[in-house]
Short mmCIF file of C-alpha atoms in Angstrom, two decimals:
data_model
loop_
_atom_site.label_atom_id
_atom_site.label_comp_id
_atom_site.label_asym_id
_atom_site.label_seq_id
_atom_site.Cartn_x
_atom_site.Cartn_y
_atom_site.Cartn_z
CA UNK A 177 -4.09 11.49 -18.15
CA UNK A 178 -2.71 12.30 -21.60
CA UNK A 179 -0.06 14.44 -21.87
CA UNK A 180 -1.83 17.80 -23.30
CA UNK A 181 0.62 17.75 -26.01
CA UNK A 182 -0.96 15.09 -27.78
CA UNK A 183 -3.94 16.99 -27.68
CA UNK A 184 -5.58 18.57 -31.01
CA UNK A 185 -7.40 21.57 -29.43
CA UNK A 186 -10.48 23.00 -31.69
CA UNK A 187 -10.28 27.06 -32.56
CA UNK A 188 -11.46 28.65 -29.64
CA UNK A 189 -10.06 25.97 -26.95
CA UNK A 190 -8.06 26.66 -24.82
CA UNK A 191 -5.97 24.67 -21.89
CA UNK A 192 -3.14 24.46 -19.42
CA UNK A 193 -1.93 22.22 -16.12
CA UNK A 194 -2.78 23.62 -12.70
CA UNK A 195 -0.44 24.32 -10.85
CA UNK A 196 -1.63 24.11 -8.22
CA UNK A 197 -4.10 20.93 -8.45
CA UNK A 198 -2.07 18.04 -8.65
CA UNK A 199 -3.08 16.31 -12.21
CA UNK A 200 -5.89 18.51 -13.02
CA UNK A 201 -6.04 20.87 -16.39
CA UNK A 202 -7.87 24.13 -16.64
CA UNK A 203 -10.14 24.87 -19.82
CA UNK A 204 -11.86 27.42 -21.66
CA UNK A 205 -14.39 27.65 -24.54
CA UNK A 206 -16.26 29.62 -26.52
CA UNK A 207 -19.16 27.40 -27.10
CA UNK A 208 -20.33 24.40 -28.38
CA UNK A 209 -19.22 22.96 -31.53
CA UNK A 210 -20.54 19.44 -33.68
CA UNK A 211 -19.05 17.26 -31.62
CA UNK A 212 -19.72 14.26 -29.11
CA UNK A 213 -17.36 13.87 -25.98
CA UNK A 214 -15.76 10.61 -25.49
CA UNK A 215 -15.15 8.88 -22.11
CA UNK A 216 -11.67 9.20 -20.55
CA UNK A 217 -11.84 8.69 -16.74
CA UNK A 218 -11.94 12.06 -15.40
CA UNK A 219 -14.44 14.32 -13.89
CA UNK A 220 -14.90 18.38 -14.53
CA UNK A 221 -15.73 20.97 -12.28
CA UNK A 222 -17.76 23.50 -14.77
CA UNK A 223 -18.36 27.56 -14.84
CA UNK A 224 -20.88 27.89 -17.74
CA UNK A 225 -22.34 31.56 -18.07
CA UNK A 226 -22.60 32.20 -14.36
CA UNK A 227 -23.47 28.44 -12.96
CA UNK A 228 -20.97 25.78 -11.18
CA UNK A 229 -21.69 22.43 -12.37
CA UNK A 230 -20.00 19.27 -12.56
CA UNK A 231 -19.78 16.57 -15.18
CA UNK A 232 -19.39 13.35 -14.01
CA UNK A 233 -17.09 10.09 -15.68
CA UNK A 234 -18.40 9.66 -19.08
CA UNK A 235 -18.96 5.69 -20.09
CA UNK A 236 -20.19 6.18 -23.56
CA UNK A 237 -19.87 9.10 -26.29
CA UNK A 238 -22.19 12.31 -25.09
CA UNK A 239 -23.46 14.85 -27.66
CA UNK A 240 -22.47 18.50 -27.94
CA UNK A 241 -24.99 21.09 -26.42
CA UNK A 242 -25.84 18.60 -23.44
CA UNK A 243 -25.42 22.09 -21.60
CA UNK A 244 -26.74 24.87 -23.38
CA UNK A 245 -24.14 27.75 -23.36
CA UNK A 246 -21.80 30.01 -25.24
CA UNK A 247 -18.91 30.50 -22.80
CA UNK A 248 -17.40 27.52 -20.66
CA UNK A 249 -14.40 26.55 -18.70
CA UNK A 250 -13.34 24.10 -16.39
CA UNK A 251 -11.16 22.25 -14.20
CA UNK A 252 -10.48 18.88 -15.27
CA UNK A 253 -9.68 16.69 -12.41
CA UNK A 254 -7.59 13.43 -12.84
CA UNK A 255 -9.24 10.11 -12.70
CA UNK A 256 -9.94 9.23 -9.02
CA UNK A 257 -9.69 12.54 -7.48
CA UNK A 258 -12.81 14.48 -8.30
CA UNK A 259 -15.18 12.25 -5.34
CA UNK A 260 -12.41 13.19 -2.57
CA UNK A 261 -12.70 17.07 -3.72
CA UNK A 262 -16.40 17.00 -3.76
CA UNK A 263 -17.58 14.56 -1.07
CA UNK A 264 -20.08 12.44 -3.57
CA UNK A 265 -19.15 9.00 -4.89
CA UNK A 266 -18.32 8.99 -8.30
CA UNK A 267 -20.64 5.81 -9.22
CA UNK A 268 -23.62 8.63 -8.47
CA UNK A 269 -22.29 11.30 -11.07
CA UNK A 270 -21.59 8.40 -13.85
CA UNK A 271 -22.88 9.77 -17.05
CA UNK A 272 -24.42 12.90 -15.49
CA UNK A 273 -24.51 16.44 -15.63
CA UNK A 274 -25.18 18.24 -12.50
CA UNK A 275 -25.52 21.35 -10.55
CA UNK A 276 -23.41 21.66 -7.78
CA UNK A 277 -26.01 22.75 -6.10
CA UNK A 278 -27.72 19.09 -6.43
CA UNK A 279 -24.10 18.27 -4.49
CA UNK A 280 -23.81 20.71 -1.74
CA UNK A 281 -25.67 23.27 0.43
CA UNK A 282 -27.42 25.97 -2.28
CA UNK A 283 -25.67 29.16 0.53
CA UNK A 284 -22.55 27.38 0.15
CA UNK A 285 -22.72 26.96 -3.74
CA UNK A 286 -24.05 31.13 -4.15
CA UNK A 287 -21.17 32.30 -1.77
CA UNK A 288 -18.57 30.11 -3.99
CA UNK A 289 -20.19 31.36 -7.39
CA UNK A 290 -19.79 34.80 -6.01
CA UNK A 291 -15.86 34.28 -5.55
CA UNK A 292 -15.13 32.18 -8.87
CA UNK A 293 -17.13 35.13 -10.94
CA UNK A 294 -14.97 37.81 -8.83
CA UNK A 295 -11.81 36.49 -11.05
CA UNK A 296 -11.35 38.21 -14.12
CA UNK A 297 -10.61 34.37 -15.06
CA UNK A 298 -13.06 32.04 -13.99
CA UNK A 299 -10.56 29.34 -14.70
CA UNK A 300 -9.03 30.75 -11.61
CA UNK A 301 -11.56 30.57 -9.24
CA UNK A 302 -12.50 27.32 -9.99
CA UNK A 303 -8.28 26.47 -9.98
CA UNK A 304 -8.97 28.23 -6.08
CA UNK A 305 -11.92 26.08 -5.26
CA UNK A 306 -10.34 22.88 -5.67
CA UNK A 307 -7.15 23.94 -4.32
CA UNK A 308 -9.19 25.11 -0.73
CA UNK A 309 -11.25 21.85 -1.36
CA UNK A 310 -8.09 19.86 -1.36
CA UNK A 311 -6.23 21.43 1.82
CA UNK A 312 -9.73 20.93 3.89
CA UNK A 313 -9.35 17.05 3.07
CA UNK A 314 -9.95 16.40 -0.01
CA UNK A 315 -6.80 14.48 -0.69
CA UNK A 316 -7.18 11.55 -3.01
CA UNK A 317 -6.89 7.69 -1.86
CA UNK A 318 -2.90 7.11 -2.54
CA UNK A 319 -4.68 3.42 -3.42
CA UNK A 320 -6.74 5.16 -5.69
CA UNK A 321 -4.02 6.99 -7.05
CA UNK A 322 -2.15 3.66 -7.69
CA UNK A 323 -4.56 1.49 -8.95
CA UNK A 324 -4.94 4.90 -12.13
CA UNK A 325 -1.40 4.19 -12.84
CA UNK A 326 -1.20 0.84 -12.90
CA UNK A 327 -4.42 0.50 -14.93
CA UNK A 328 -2.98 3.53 -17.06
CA UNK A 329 0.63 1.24 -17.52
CA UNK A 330 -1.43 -1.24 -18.95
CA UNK A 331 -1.65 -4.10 -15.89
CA UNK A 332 -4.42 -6.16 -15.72
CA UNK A 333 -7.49 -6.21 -12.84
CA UNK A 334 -5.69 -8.87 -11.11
CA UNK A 335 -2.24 -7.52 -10.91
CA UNK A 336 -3.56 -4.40 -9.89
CA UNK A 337 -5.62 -5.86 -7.09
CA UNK A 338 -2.87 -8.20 -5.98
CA UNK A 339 -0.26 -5.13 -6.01
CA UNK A 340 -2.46 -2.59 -4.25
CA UNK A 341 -3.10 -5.33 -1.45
CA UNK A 342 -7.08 -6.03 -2.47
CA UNK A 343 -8.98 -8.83 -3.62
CA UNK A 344 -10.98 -8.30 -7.20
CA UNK A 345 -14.67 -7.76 -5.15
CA UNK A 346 -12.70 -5.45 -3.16
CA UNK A 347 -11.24 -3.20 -6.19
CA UNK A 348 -14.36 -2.99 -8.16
CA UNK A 349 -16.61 -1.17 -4.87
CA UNK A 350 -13.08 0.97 -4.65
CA UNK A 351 -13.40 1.64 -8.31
CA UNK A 352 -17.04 2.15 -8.37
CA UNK A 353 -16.89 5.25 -5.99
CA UNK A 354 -13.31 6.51 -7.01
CA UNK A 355 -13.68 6.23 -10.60
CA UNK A 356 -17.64 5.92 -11.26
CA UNK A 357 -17.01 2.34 -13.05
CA UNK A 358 -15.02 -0.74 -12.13
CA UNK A 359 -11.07 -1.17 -12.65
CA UNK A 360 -11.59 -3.29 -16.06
CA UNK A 361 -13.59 -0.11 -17.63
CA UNK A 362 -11.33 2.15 -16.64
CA UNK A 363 -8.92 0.34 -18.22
CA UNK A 364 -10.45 0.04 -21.37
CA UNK A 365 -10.86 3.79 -21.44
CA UNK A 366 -7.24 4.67 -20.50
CA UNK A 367 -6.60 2.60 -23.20
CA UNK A 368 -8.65 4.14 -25.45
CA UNK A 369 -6.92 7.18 -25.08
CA UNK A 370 -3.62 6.17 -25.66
CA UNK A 371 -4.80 4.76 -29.00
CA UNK A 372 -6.47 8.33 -29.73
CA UNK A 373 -3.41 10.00 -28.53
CA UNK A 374 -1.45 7.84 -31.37
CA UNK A 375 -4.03 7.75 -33.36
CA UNK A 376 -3.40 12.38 -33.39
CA UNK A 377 0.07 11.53 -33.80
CA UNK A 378 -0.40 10.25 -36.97
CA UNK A 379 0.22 6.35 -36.96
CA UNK A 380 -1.76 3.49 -38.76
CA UNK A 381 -4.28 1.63 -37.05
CA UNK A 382 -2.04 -1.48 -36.99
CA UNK A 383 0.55 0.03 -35.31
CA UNK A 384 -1.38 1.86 -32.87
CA UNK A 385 -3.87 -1.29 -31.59
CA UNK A 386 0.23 -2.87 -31.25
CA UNK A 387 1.52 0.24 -29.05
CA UNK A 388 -1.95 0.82 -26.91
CA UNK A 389 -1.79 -2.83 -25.94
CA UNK A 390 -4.88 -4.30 -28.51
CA UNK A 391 -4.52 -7.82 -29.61
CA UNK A 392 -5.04 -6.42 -33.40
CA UNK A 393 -5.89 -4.12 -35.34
CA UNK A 394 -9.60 -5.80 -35.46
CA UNK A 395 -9.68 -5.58 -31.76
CA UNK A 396 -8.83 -1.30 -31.60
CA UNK A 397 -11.39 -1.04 -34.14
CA UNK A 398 -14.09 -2.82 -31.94
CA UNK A 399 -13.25 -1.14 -28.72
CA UNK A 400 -12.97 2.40 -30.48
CA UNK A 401 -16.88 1.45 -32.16
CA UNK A 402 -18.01 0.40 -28.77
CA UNK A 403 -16.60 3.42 -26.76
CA UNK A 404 -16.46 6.30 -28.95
CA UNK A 405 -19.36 5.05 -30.99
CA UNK A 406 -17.18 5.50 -34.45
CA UNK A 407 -13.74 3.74 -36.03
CA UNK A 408 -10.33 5.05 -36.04
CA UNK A 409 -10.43 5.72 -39.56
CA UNK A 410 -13.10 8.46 -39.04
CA UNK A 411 -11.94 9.86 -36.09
CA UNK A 412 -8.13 10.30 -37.64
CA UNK A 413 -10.00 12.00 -40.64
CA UNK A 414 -12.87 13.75 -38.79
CA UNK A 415 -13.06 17.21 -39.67
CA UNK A 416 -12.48 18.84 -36.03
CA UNK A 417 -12.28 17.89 -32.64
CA UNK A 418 -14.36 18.99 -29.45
CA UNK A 419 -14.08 18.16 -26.10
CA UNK A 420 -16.47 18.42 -23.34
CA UNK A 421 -15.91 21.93 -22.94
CA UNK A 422 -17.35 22.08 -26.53
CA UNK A 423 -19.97 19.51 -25.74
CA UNK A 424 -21.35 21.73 -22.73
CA UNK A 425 -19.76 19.91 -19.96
CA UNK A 426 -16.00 20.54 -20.01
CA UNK A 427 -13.83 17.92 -20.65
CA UNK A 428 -11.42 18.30 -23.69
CA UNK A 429 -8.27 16.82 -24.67
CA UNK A 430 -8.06 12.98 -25.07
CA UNK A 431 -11.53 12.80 -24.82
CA UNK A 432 -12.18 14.47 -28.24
CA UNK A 433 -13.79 13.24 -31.49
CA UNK A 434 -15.52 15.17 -34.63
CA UNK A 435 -18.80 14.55 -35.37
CA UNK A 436 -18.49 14.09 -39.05
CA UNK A 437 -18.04 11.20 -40.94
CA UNK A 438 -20.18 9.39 -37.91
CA UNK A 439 -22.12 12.41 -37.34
CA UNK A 440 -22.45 11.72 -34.26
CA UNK A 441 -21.74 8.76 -31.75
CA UNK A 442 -24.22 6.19 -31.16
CA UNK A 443 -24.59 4.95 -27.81
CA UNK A 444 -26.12 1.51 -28.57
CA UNK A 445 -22.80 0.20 -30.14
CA UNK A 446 -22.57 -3.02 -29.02
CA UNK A 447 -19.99 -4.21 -26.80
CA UNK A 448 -16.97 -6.33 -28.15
CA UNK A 449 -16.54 -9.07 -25.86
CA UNK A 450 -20.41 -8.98 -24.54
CA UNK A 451 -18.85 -7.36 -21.86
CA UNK A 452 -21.05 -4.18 -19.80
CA UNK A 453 -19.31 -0.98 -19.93
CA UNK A 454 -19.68 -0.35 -16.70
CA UNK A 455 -18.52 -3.71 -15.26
#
C-alpha cells in the first residue's frame, strides 16, 4: 500500500491509518466527483448514506457514481486481508460492488448497521467492525501477507512462489481467493501505483517507468493505457483526482485518476503483452 503521503486527496477527501487495523486506511467523502477509480489491490468496506457495502479488487478503471450517494466513507483494507475479515473469496467480489447483505446473514448485517450509524463517525464503526472481525479469526494468511510484499518489492511470480514454499499453480488459486486475481496481476497493479505515486511526486515519465521497475518509458505508458485506461501524461496533468470514495465505492489514494483529458477510462484498452488482466 502507498504511503498516504504520496497521495493527492480531492477537496472534500479525507483519510488516515487505523490504528487499530493493521494496514487498513479510513476514508470519508462528500460525494462523487468526475472521476474513474483505478485498480490497486485492495478491497473497501463501505458506509454510504445508511448502507454497508463492500467493493471488491478493481482490475480495470471503474466510473464515478457506480454507487449513487452524497456522503461515503470507508475502510480500506490492505491487499490480501479483506477475504479473511469477511469470510468470501476475493476472486467472487473481483470487479463488484456489493451489499453486505449479499455476504452475510441480512439480522446480522441490520444489527451491525445499527452500531456503525450509533458513531458520531461512521469511519469508526466500520474501524470497530473489522477490528471485532479480526479478533474472531479473521487474521490474514502470513503467506498471503508475504507473497503482497514480495510482489510489492518488485520480485517476480517465480521468486515469490519459490520463497513462500509454493509451486506457480499453487500461488495463482492462493492469489485468486486472497487477492481476487493471480500473483502476476497483482503485480502489475502494485506497480502501477508506485509509478502513480512518482508520477504525484512530480518526475518525468522516463524516470519513473526506470524507478517503478518498467523496461522503458514505452513500456509505463502501455501498462498505465491498459490499466488505468489513460497515459501518464494526462493523469500528471488531469485536472483533479478521485478515488473510490469519490467514485461511489471507497477506495482513494493510489488508486486515483481525473477524468479529464481522457474523460473517462476505457475499459477495452488492450492489453500490452496480450496478456489477460486477470491472469
Amino acid at each position: 500500500m502507498a504511503d498516504p503521503a504520496d497521495r493527492a486527496p480531492a477537496p472534500g477527501y479525507e483519510e488516515r491509518p487505523s490504528r487499530t487495523v493493521a494496514g487498513a486506511v479510513l476514508w470519508r467523502s462528500g460525494g462523487a466527483g468526475a472521476a474513474v477509480v483505478l485498480p490497486d489491490g485492495c478491497m473497501d468496506l463501505l458506509w454510504v448514506e445508511g448502507r454497508l457495502l463492500v467493493a471488491g479488487p478493481d482490475t480495470l478503471p471503474h466510473p464515478a457514481g457506480e454507487i449513487p450517494g452524497t456522503g461515503f466513507a470507508g475502510i480500506r483494507l490492505a491487499p490480501g486481508s479483506a477475504p479473511a475479515l469477511l469470510g468470501v473469496p476475493a476472486r467472487v467480489l473481483r470487479d463488484r460492488r456489493v451489499e453486505l447483505a449479499d455476504l452475510w446473514p441480512a439480522a446480522e448485517v441490520r444489527r451491525l448497521t445499527a452500531r456503525v450509524a450509533s458513531y458520531g463517525d461512521p469511519r469508526a464503526g466500520l474501524e470497530e467492525l473489522a477490528l471485532l472481525r479480526t479478533a474472531d479469526g479473521g487474521l490474514p494468511d502470513p503467506l498471503v501477507t508475504e507473497v503482497a510484499a514480495r510482489l510489492r518489492a518488485g520480485q517476480g511470480v517465480a521468486a515469490v512462489a519459490g520463497a513462500v514454499g509454493l509451486g506457480e499453480r499453487q500461488l495463482h488459486r492462493r492469489s485468486l481467493d486472497a487477492f481476487g486475481y493471480g500473483p502476476r496481476t497483482l503485480g502489475r497493479i502494485l506497480r502501477l501505483q508506485r509509478a502513480l505515486a512518482l508520477t504525484r511526486r512530480g518526475l518525468p515519465p522516463a524516470a519513473v517507468a526506470a524507478e517503478a521497475g518498467y523496461a522503458d518509458q514505452a513500456h509505463w505508458t502501455r501498462e498505465a493505457r491498459a490499466l488505468t485506461g489513460t497515459t501518464p501524461r494526462a493523469y500528471a496533468t488531469g485536472p483533479g483526482r478521485a478515488g473510490r470514495e469519490q467514485a461511489g465505492s471507497g477506495q482513494a489514494g493510489p488508486g486515483q485518476a481525473g477524468a479529464a483529458p481522457s474523460e473517462a477510462a476505457k475499459r477495452e484498452t488492450p492489453e500490452p503483452s496480450g496478456s489477460r488482466t486477470t491472469a
